[in-house]
Amino acid sequence: MPREKLKVLLVEDNPTDALILRKKLQRDNSFDYDITHVISGEDGIAALEKDMFDIALLDYNLPRKSGLETLREIRKKEIKMPVVMITGQGDEAVAARLMKEGAFDYLPKREGYEDSVPLMIRKTIAEHRARLEKEEFQKEIALKKSELEKINKKLMDLDRMKSDFVANVVHELRTPLTIIKGNVDNIVEGYAGEVQPQQKEILSDIFKVVERLARLVNDLLDLSKIESGKTQLKKEDLDIVELAGEAMNGFEKLAKDKGIGIKKEFSKSRVMINADRDKLTQVFVNLIGNAVKFTDKGDVTVRLAELQDEVQIEIQDTGLGMTKEETEKIFDKFVRVVAEKKEGTGLGLPIAKDIITLHKGRIRVESTPDKGSNFIFNLPKL
Ligand SMILES: Nc1ncnc2c1ncn2[C@@H]1O[C@H](COP(=O)(O)OP(=O)(O)OP(=O)(O)O)[C@@H](O)[C@H]1O
Ligand SMILES: [Mg+2]
């Protein structure tokens, strides 16, 4: 196998030492050495200006420009070439200094030192290449990192644009919907002339659909506001026992019509917390609404317990229940796992979760198919 060529710059003022070294390297098989020998620091620098070298062996004790000065000048040139200094005997302090100034290594010139030069060269070249590779690698990583950061920023900008767009569109939909609802209502009420029973029926179907659309638009608006960080909680001191009771009252008729019970298990008659009244009502209405919606027999039970720093609320039903896979998805937007015939858009739970998270609380669900579900959420009192 042909040996790799290695260009060596030898800066050595002593001709005998230089000759011995040259012979030593010629007899070594690791590389095909191409040695340029100069006898002063000045000549060394001049050689480096003309040619590229893989390694420099630089004598410390040189006439005129010293080894140290020469080393400094080489390092200033920003050439990535390792420099091994050949120092005098017992120059330990000097050696440390040389390393600090950028020498790759040093070799004290004691009797027979030339024997260790080939090994020193091999070791230096291998280490130097490994360092270069590492530097290259780090540079590449840094580059990739900055590229990724740029892409990430672009994506975030796009995401913000998309959210703003959705928020604007949804907002613009609200006014026309309100107008349609109002006008349909006016016609049904007979303000625009007499309405036939059949017409009334069609109009009331339209009214229901428009109402559903309006609810969807409101939910989407809520979500987009929360997700863009624009929702500010209007916190006040409130009695959560009372708030839960009020929300439950709203479902009594619906539950009764379906033949299911709606029960309270409150450990206290009053628990004060600091929270946003409207937003928490929204959470209760969705969770109790879901429980009633997905239960056909049995009870919906609302439990409330005061813990040390928080209050824990459970909304348990004896309804359809869900599998584990289903419970893992339902807090995502537009996910609906039960039969399509039940009304809803799948935004209630993501909104509830966002509201609870805004309050620094947490929510989870335990559920068994055909047995029922239990939605449990905790809220800090303060
Ligand atoms: N108590 C429950 N029992 C069984 N399944 C439930 C229960 N609560 C929620 N789910 C499941 O989770 C899905 C998501 O609930 P979520 O409240 O987000 O949406 P929705 O009630 O379908 O619609 P929306 O709340 O927007 O009117 C429901 O469609 C249903 O499949
Ligand atoms: Mg719901």
Short mmCIF file of C-alpha atoms and ligand atoms in Angstrom, two decimals:
data_model
loop_
_atom_site.label_atom_id
_atom_site.label_comp_id
_atom_site.label_asym_id
_atom_site.label_seq_id
_atom_site.Cartn_x
_atom_site.Cartn_y
_atom_site.Cartn_z
CA MET A 1 0.00 0.00 0.00
CA PRO A 2 1.45 3.42 -0.87
CA ARG A 3 2.13 5.46 2.20
CA GLU A 4 0.40 8.74 2.80
CA LYS A 5 2.54 11.73 2.02
CA LEU A 6 3.21 14.01 4.99
CA LYS A 7 4.71 17.44 4.53
CA VAL A 8 6.92 18.30 7.50
CA LEU A 9 8.45 21.67 8.21
CA LEU A 10 11.54 21.23 10.33
CA VAL A 11 12.92 24.40 11.88
CA GLU A 12 16.26 23.41 13.41
CA ASP A 13 19.48 25.45 13.48
CA ASN A 14 21.69 22.56 14.49
CA PRO A 15 22.67 20.69 11.25
CA THR A 16 23.62 17.46 13.04
CA ASP A 17 20.30 17.28 14.92
CA ALA A 18 18.45 17.97 11.68
CA LEU A 19 20.32 15.25 9.84
CA ILE A 20 19.66 12.66 12.56
CA LEU A 21 15.97 13.50 12.56
CA ARG A 22 15.71 13.35 8.80
CA LYS A 23 17.33 9.89 8.78
CA LYS A 24 15.05 8.70 11.53
CA LEU A 25 11.96 9.75 9.59
CA GLN A 26 13.20 8.27 6.34
CA ARG A 27 13.45 4.92 8.06
CA ASP A 28 9.94 5.19 9.56
CA ASN A 29 7.14 3.54 7.60
CA SER A 30 4.10 5.38 8.88
CA PHE A 31 4.30 8.13 6.25
CA ASP A 32 6.09 9.12 3.12
CA TYR A 33 7.78 12.15 4.70
CA ASP A 34 8.43 15.21 2.59
CA ILE A 35 10.72 17.26 4.81
CA THR A 36 11.51 20.92 4.30
CA HIS A 37 14.37 21.90 6.58
CA VAL A 38 15.11 25.53 7.45
CA ILE A 39 17.56 26.87 10.02
CA SER A 40 15.75 29.92 11.44
CA GLY A 41 12.37 31.15 12.53
CA GLU A 42 12.36 33.73 9.74
CA ASP A 43 12.96 31.04 7.13
CA GLY A 44 10.25 28.90 8.71
CA ILE A 45 7.70 31.68 8.40
CA ALA A 46 8.78 32.31 4.81
CA ALA A 47 8.33 28.62 4.00
CA LEU A 48 4.83 28.67 5.46
CA GLU A 49 3.94 31.62 3.29
CA LYS A 50 4.92 29.69 0.19
CA ASP A 51 3.72 26.23 0.99
CA MET A 52 1.25 24.20 3.08
CA PHE A 53 2.51 21.73 5.68
CA ASP A 54 0.85 18.96 7.68
CA ILE A 55 3.03 19.50 10.74
CA ALA A 56 5.87 21.69 11.96
CA LEU A 57 8.69 20.58 14.25
CA LEU A 58 10.04 23.75 15.77
CA ASP A 59 13.22 24.02 17.82
CA TYR A 60 12.78 26.21 20.87
CA ASN A 61 16.37 27.44 20.96
CA LEU A 62 16.86 29.33 17.72
CA PRO A 63 19.17 32.25 16.97
CA ARG A 64 17.59 35.71 16.47
CA LYS A 65 13.83 35.05 16.31
CA SER A 66 13.23 32.56 19.15
CA GLY A 67 11.07 29.45 18.91
CA LEU A 68 8.39 31.12 21.02
CA GLU A 69 8.25 34.19 18.77
CA THR A 70 8.10 31.99 15.72
CA LEU A 71 5.31 29.95 17.26
CA ARG A 72 3.33 33.09 18.03
CA GLU A 73 3.73 34.31 14.49
CA ILE A 74 2.57 30.99 13.09
CA ARG A 75 -0.50 30.98 15.32
CA LYS A 76 -1.32 34.52 14.27
CA LYS A 77 -1.50 33.32 10.69
CA GLU A 78 -4.46 31.12 11.60
CA ILE A 79 -3.04 28.13 9.77
CA LYS A 80 -4.57 24.95 11.16
CA MET A 81 -1.30 23.08 11.36
CA PRO A 82 -0.07 21.42 14.56
CA VAL A 83 3.27 22.69 15.83
CA VAL A 84 5.41 20.38 17.99
CA MET A 85 8.12 22.20 19.91
CA ILE A 86 11.50 20.62 20.51
CA THR A 87 12.56 22.09 23.86
CA GLY A 88 15.78 21.98 25.82
CA GLN A 89 16.13 19.56 28.72
CA GLY A 90 14.38 20.48 31.96
CA ASP A 91 12.33 23.19 30.32
CA GLU A 92 9.07 22.13 31.97
CA ALA A 93 7.97 25.66 32.76
CA VAL A 94 8.76 26.70 29.20
CA ALA A 95 6.78 23.76 27.89
CA ALA A 96 3.65 24.82 29.78
CA ARG A 97 4.06 28.32 28.36
CA LEU A 98 4.43 26.97 24.84
CA MET A 99 1.25 24.92 25.14
CA LYS A 100 -0.59 28.02 26.26
CA GLU A 101 0.71 29.87 23.22
CA GLY A 102 -0.75 27.27 20.91
CA ALA A 103 1.86 24.51 20.56
CA PHE A 104 0.20 21.16 19.99
CA ASP A 105 2.81 19.31 22.05
CA TYR A 106 6.48 19.41 23.00
CA LEU A 107 9.39 17.03 23.09
CA PRO A 108 12.45 17.61 25.33
CA LYS A 109 15.70 17.20 23.43
CA ARG A 110 17.38 14.58 25.54
CA GLU A 111 19.76 11.82 24.46
CA GLY A 112 18.01 9.66 21.83
CA TYR A 113 14.86 11.87 21.72
CA GLU A 114 14.72 11.40 17.96
CA ASP A 115 13.53 7.82 18.51
CA SER A 116 10.23 9.09 19.82
CA VAL A 117 9.67 11.64 17.04
CA PRO A 118 7.87 9.28 14.60
CA LEU A 119 5.43 8.21 17.32
CA MET A 120 4.97 11.83 18.36
CA ILE A 121 4.18 12.75 14.75
CA ARG A 122 1.68 9.90 14.34
CA LYS A 123 -0.06 10.77 17.57
CA THR A 124 -0.14 14.49 16.76
CA ILE A 125 -1.51 13.97 13.25
CA ALA A 126 -4.22 11.59 14.47
CA GLU A 127 -5.29 13.86 17.33
CA HIS A 128 -5.16 16.96 15.19
CA ARG A 129 -7.38 15.35 12.55
CA ALA A 130 -9.83 14.18 15.19
CA ARG A 131 -9.98 17.73 16.54
CA LEU A 132 -10.57 19.16 13.08
CA GLU A 133 -13.32 16.63 12.47
CA LYS A 134 -14.93 17.51 15.76
CA GLU A 135 -14.74 21.21 14.94
CA GLU A 136 -16.29 20.55 11.54
CA PHE A 137 -19.01 18.50 13.17
CA GLN A 138 -19.74 21.19 15.73
CA LYS A 139 -19.87 23.81 13.02
CA GLU A 140 -22.32 21.67 11.10
CA ILE A 141 -24.47 21.22 14.19
CA ALA A 142 -24.44 24.94 14.87
CA LEU A 143 -25.46 25.58 11.27
CA LYS A 144 -28.25 23.04 11.42
CA LYS A 145 -29.40 24.48 14.71
CA SER A 146 -29.64 27.97 13.31
CA GLU A 147 -31.43 26.64 10.22
CA LEU A 148 -33.91 24.84 12.45
CA GLU A 149 -34.42 27.95 14.52
CA LYS A 150 -35.18 29.91 11.38
CA ILE A 151 -37.66 27.30 10.16
CA ASN A 152 -39.24 27.14 13.59
CA LYS A 153 -39.70 30.88 13.68
CA LYS A 154 -41.25 30.82 10.24
CA LEU A 155 -43.64 28.08 11.29
CA MET A 156 -44.60 29.98 14.40
CA ASP A 157 -45.25 33.09 12.33
CA LEU A 158 -47.38 31.09 9.92
CA ASP A 159 -49.23 29.47 12.79
CA ARG A 160 -49.95 32.86 14.29
CA MET A 161 -51.16 34.14 10.92
CA LYS A 162 -53.40 31.11 10.59
CA SER A 163 -54.82 31.58 14.09
CA ASP A 164 -55.41 35.28 13.48
CA PHE A 165 -57.13 34.43 10.22
CA VAL A 166 -59.41 31.87 11.88
CA ALA A 167 -60.17 34.27 14.71
CA ASN A 168 -61.08 37.04 12.26
CA VAL A 169 -63.25 34.84 10.06
CA VAL A 170 -65.07 33.39 13.04
CA HIS A 171 -65.57 36.84 14.48
CA GLU A 172 -66.99 38.12 11.19
CA LEU A 173 -69.45 35.21 11.11
CA ARG A 174 -71.04 36.21 14.36
CA THR A 175 -72.87 39.35 13.19
CA PRO A 176 -74.60 37.86 10.13
CA LEU A 177 -75.63 34.84 12.20
CA THR A 178 -77.20 37.05 14.83
CA ILE A 179 -79.08 38.93 12.09
CA ILE A 180 -80.36 35.69 10.50
CA LYS A 181 -81.48 34.38 13.89
CA GLY A 182 -83.28 37.61 14.74
CA ASN A 183 -85.04 37.77 11.37
CA VAL A 184 -86.15 34.13 11.40
CA ASP A 185 -87.49 34.71 14.90
CA ASN A 186 -89.37 37.82 13.72
CA ILE A 187 -91.03 35.89 10.89
CA VAL A 188 -92.00 33.03 13.24
CA GLU A 189 -93.51 35.55 15.62
CA GLY A 190 -95.66 36.88 12.76
CA TYR A 191 -94.12 40.35 12.50
CA ALA A 192 -93.95 39.97 8.73
CA GLY A 193 -97.45 38.71 8.20
CA GLU A 194 -99.30 35.54 8.97
CA VAL A 195 -97.24 32.31 8.94
CA GLN A 196 -98.71 28.95 7.97
CA PRO A 197 -98.06 26.00 10.33
CA GLN A 198 -95.94 24.22 7.73
CA GLN A 199 -93.87 27.36 7.14
CA LYS A 200 -93.45 27.71 10.88
CA GLU A 201 -92.06 24.22 11.10
CA ILE A 202 -89.50 24.88 8.38
CA LEU A 203 -88.54 28.17 9.99
CA SER A 204 -88.05 26.57 13.37
CA ASP A 205 -85.75 23.98 11.77
CA ILE A 206 -83.77 26.83 10.26
CA PHE A 207 -83.68 28.52 13.65
CA LYS A 208 -82.24 25.40 15.30
CA VAL A 209 -79.54 25.01 12.67
CA VAL A 210 -78.59 28.65 12.91
CA GLU A 211 -78.42 28.34 16.68
CA ARG A 212 -76.13 25.39 16.38
CA LEU A 213 -73.94 27.31 13.97
CA ALA A 214 -73.85 30.26 16.33
CA ARG A 215 -72.78 27.98 19.16
CA LEU A 216 -70.01 26.48 17.04
CA VAL A 217 -68.81 29.94 16.07
CA ASN A 218 -68.76 30.99 19.72
CA ASP A 219 -66.85 27.87 20.74
CA LEU A 220 -64.30 28.39 17.99
CA LEU A 221 -63.87 31.98 19.01
CA ASP A 222 -63.37 30.94 22.64
CA LEU A 223 -60.75 28.39 21.68
CA SER A 224 -58.87 30.68 19.34
CA LYS A 225 -58.80 33.39 22.00
CA ILE A 226 -57.49 31.01 24.66
CA GLU A 227 -54.93 29.46 22.33
CA SER A 228 -53.56 32.80 21.18
CA GLY A 229 -53.15 33.83 24.82
CA LYS A 230 -55.68 36.64 24.44
CA THR A 231 -58.02 35.33 27.13
CA GLN A 232 -57.71 37.21 30.39
CA LEU A 233 -59.40 35.58 33.37
CA LYS A 234 -61.74 37.86 35.27
CA LYS A 235 -61.00 36.41 38.66
CA GLU A 236 -63.15 37.08 41.73
CA ASP A 237 -63.80 35.39 45.07
CA LEU A 238 -66.72 33.07 44.56
CA ASP A 239 -68.44 30.17 46.26
CA ILE A 240 -67.89 27.18 44.02
CA VAL A 241 -70.57 25.14 45.81
CA GLU A 242 -73.13 27.72 44.78
CA LEU A 243 -71.75 27.94 41.24
CA ALA A 244 -71.89 24.15 40.80
CA GLY A 245 -75.46 24.08 42.15
CA GLU A 246 -76.59 26.77 39.71
CA ALA A 247 -75.08 24.92 36.77
CA MET A 248 -76.82 21.72 37.87
CA ASN A 249 -80.21 23.43 38.12
CA GLY A 250 -80.02 24.19 34.43
CA PHE A 251 -80.03 20.47 33.65
CA GLU A 252 -82.74 19.27 36.01
CA LYS A 253 -85.53 19.37 33.42
CA LEU A 254 -83.46 17.70 30.70
CA ALA A 255 -82.39 14.93 33.12
CA LYS A 256 -85.96 14.43 34.32
CA ASP A 257 -87.20 14.18 30.74
CA LYS A 258 -84.60 11.48 30.06
CA GLY A 259 -85.52 9.68 33.28
CA ILE A 260 -82.16 10.04 34.95
CA GLY A 261 -81.36 11.44 38.37
CA ILE A 262 -79.04 14.32 39.06
CA LYS A 263 -77.43 14.17 42.51
CA LYS A 264 -75.27 16.39 44.66
CA GLU A 265 -72.57 15.09 47.00
CA PHE A 266 -70.97 18.18 48.45
CA SER A 267 -68.72 17.83 51.52
CA LYS A 268 -69.20 21.50 52.44
CA SER A 269 -71.99 24.00 52.05
CA ARG A 270 -69.57 26.73 50.99
CA VAL A 271 -66.06 26.72 49.50
CA MET A 272 -64.56 30.03 48.45
CA ILE A 273 -62.12 30.12 45.55
CA ASN A 274 -60.63 32.83 43.38
CA ALA A 275 -61.67 32.19 39.80
CA ASP A 276 -63.46 33.41 36.68
CA ARG A 277 -67.21 32.87 37.22
CA ASP A 278 -68.33 32.76 33.59
CA LYS A 279 -65.49 30.53 32.47
CA LEU A 280 -66.02 28.02 35.30
CA THR A 281 -69.73 27.97 34.56
CA GLN A 282 -68.80 27.06 31.00
CA VAL A 283 -66.75 24.11 32.33
CA PHE A 284 -69.58 22.87 34.55
CA VAL A 285 -72.17 23.28 31.81
CA ASN A 286 -70.12 21.26 29.35
CA LEU A 287 -69.19 18.49 31.78
CA ILE A 288 -72.69 18.10 33.24
CA GLY A 289 -74.15 18.53 29.76
CA ASN A 290 -71.95 15.72 28.46
CA ALA A 291 -72.84 13.46 31.39
CA VAL A 292 -76.57 13.96 30.79
CA LYS A 293 -76.16 13.69 27.01
CA PHE A 294 -74.26 10.39 27.11
CA THR A 295 -76.34 8.71 29.85
CA ASP A 296 -79.65 6.96 29.26
CA LYS A 297 -80.29 5.40 32.65
CA GLY A 298 -79.07 5.86 36.20
CA ASP A 299 -77.65 9.06 37.66
CA VAL A 300 -75.36 11.94 37.12
CA THR A 301 -73.58 12.74 40.37
CA VAL A 302 -71.67 15.93 41.03
CA ARG A 303 -69.18 15.63 43.90
CA LEU A 304 -67.28 18.46 45.48
CA ALA A 305 -64.57 18.12 48.12
CA GLU A 306 -62.37 20.73 49.73
CA LEU A 307 -58.72 19.67 49.94
CA GLN A 308 -55.88 21.57 51.58
CA ASP A 309 -55.03 24.09 48.84
CA GLU A 310 -57.54 23.08 46.21
CA VAL A 311 -61.02 21.96 45.54
CA GLN A 312 -61.76 18.71 43.73
CA ILE A 313 -64.86 18.28 41.62
CA GLU A 314 -66.12 15.04 40.11
CA ILE A 315 -68.86 14.69 37.54
CA GLN A 316 -69.77 11.05 37.39
CA ASP A 317 -72.35 9.33 35.22
CA THR A 318 -73.66 5.83 34.65
CA GLY A 319 -73.78 6.26 30.89
CA LEU A 320 -72.04 5.03 27.77
CA GLY A 321 -68.51 5.22 29.07
CA MET A 322 -65.42 5.09 26.87
CA THR A 323 -62.44 2.86 26.18
CA LYS A 324 -58.98 3.90 27.32
CA GLU A 325 -57.99 4.88 23.75
CA GLU A 326 -61.06 7.06 23.50
CA THR A 327 -60.39 8.86 26.79
CA GLU A 328 -56.91 9.67 25.54
CA LYS A 329 -58.28 11.61 22.58
CA ILE A 330 -61.34 13.45 23.82
CA PHE A 331 -59.51 16.54 25.05
CA ASP A 332 -58.36 17.21 21.48
CA LYS A 333 -60.35 19.48 19.20
CA PHE A 334 -63.27 18.06 17.18
CA VAL A 335 -62.91 14.56 18.64
CA ARG A 336 -66.23 12.81 19.15
CA VAL A 337 -66.16 9.12 19.88
CA VAL A 338 -69.80 8.21 20.33
CA ALA A 339 -72.59 7.76 17.84
CA GLU A 340 -73.08 10.68 15.50
CA LYS A 341 -76.69 11.07 16.49
CA LYS A 342 -75.77 12.95 19.67
CA GLU A 343 -75.49 16.64 19.11
CA GLY A 344 -72.18 18.44 19.53
CA THR A 345 -69.03 19.51 17.78
CA GLY A 346 -66.33 18.16 20.04
CA LEU A 347 -65.07 21.50 21.29
CA GLY A 348 -66.52 21.44 24.81
CA LEU A 349 -63.77 19.39 26.46
CA PRO A 350 -60.80 21.16 24.84
CA ILE A 351 -62.30 24.47 25.97
CA ALA A 352 -62.92 23.10 29.47
CA LYS A 353 -59.36 21.83 29.68
CA ASP A 354 -57.94 25.16 28.49
CA ILE A 355 -60.02 27.06 31.04
CA ILE A 356 -58.93 24.76 33.87
CA THR A 357 -55.30 25.03 32.77
CA LEU A 358 -55.60 28.83 32.71
CA HIS A 359 -56.68 28.54 36.34
CA LYS A 360 -53.57 26.39 37.02
CA GLY A 361 -55.77 23.39 37.64
CA ARG A 362 -55.90 19.98 36.01
CA ILE A 363 -58.52 17.62 34.63
CA ARG A 364 -58.62 13.89 33.95
CA VAL A 365 -61.18 11.22 33.23
CA GLU A 366 -61.81 7.66 34.36
CA SER A 367 -64.20 5.67 32.24
CA THR A 368 -65.43 2.13 31.57
CA PRO A 369 -67.42 1.26 28.48
CA ASP A 370 -71.13 0.67 29.28
CA LYS A 371 -70.53 1.48 32.95
CA GLY A 372 -69.98 5.23 32.91
CA SER A 373 -67.45 8.01 33.19
CA ASN A 374 -66.03 10.20 35.91
CA PHE A 375 -64.52 13.55 34.99
CA ILE A 376 -62.35 14.85 37.84
CA PHE A 377 -60.87 18.30 38.01
CA ASN A 378 -58.92 20.19 40.63
CA LEU A 379 -58.65 23.93 41.04
CA PRO A 380 -56.38 25.87 43.37
CA LYS A 381 -58.39 27.88 45.88
CA LEU A 382 -56.28 31.01 45.48
N1 LIG B 1 -69.69 11.79 30.01
C1 LIG B 1 -69.32 11.24 28.86
N2 LIG B 1 -69.63 9.95 28.58
C2 LIG B 1 -69.25 9.39 27.41
N3 LIG B 1 -68.54 10.02 26.45
C3 LIG B 1 -68.24 11.31 26.67
C4 LIG B 1 -68.59 11.97 27.87
N4 LIG B 1 -68.12 13.23 27.81
C5 LIG B 1 -67.51 13.34 26.60
N5 LIG B 1 -67.56 12.20 25.91
C6 LIG B 1 -67.00 11.94 24.58
O1 LIG B 1 -66.06 12.93 24.30
C7 LIG B 1 -66.42 13.64 23.11
C8 LIG B 1 -65.97 15.08 23.21
O2 LIG B 1 -66.71 15.78 24.17
P1 LIG B 1 -66.89 17.34 24.00
O3 LIG B 1 -67.63 17.87 25.15
O4 LIG B 1 -65.54 17.92 23.69
O5 LIG B 1 -67.71 17.44 22.65
P2 LIG B 1 -69.25 17.26 22.39
O6 LIG B 1 -69.99 17.19 23.68
O7 LIG B 1 -69.40 16.14 21.43
O8 LIG B 1 -69.58 18.59 21.63
P3 LIG B 1 -69.72 20.05 22.26
O9 LIG B 1 -69.30 19.98 23.70
O10 LIG B 1 -68.80 20.87 21.44
O11 LIG B 1 -71.14 20.40 22.10
C9 LIG B 1 -67.92 13.45 23.01
O12 LIG B 1 -68.36 13.60 21.68
C10 LIG B 1 -68.07 12.03 23.49
O13 LIG B 1 -67.71 11.14 22.47
MG MG B 2 -69.74 18.63 25.20
#
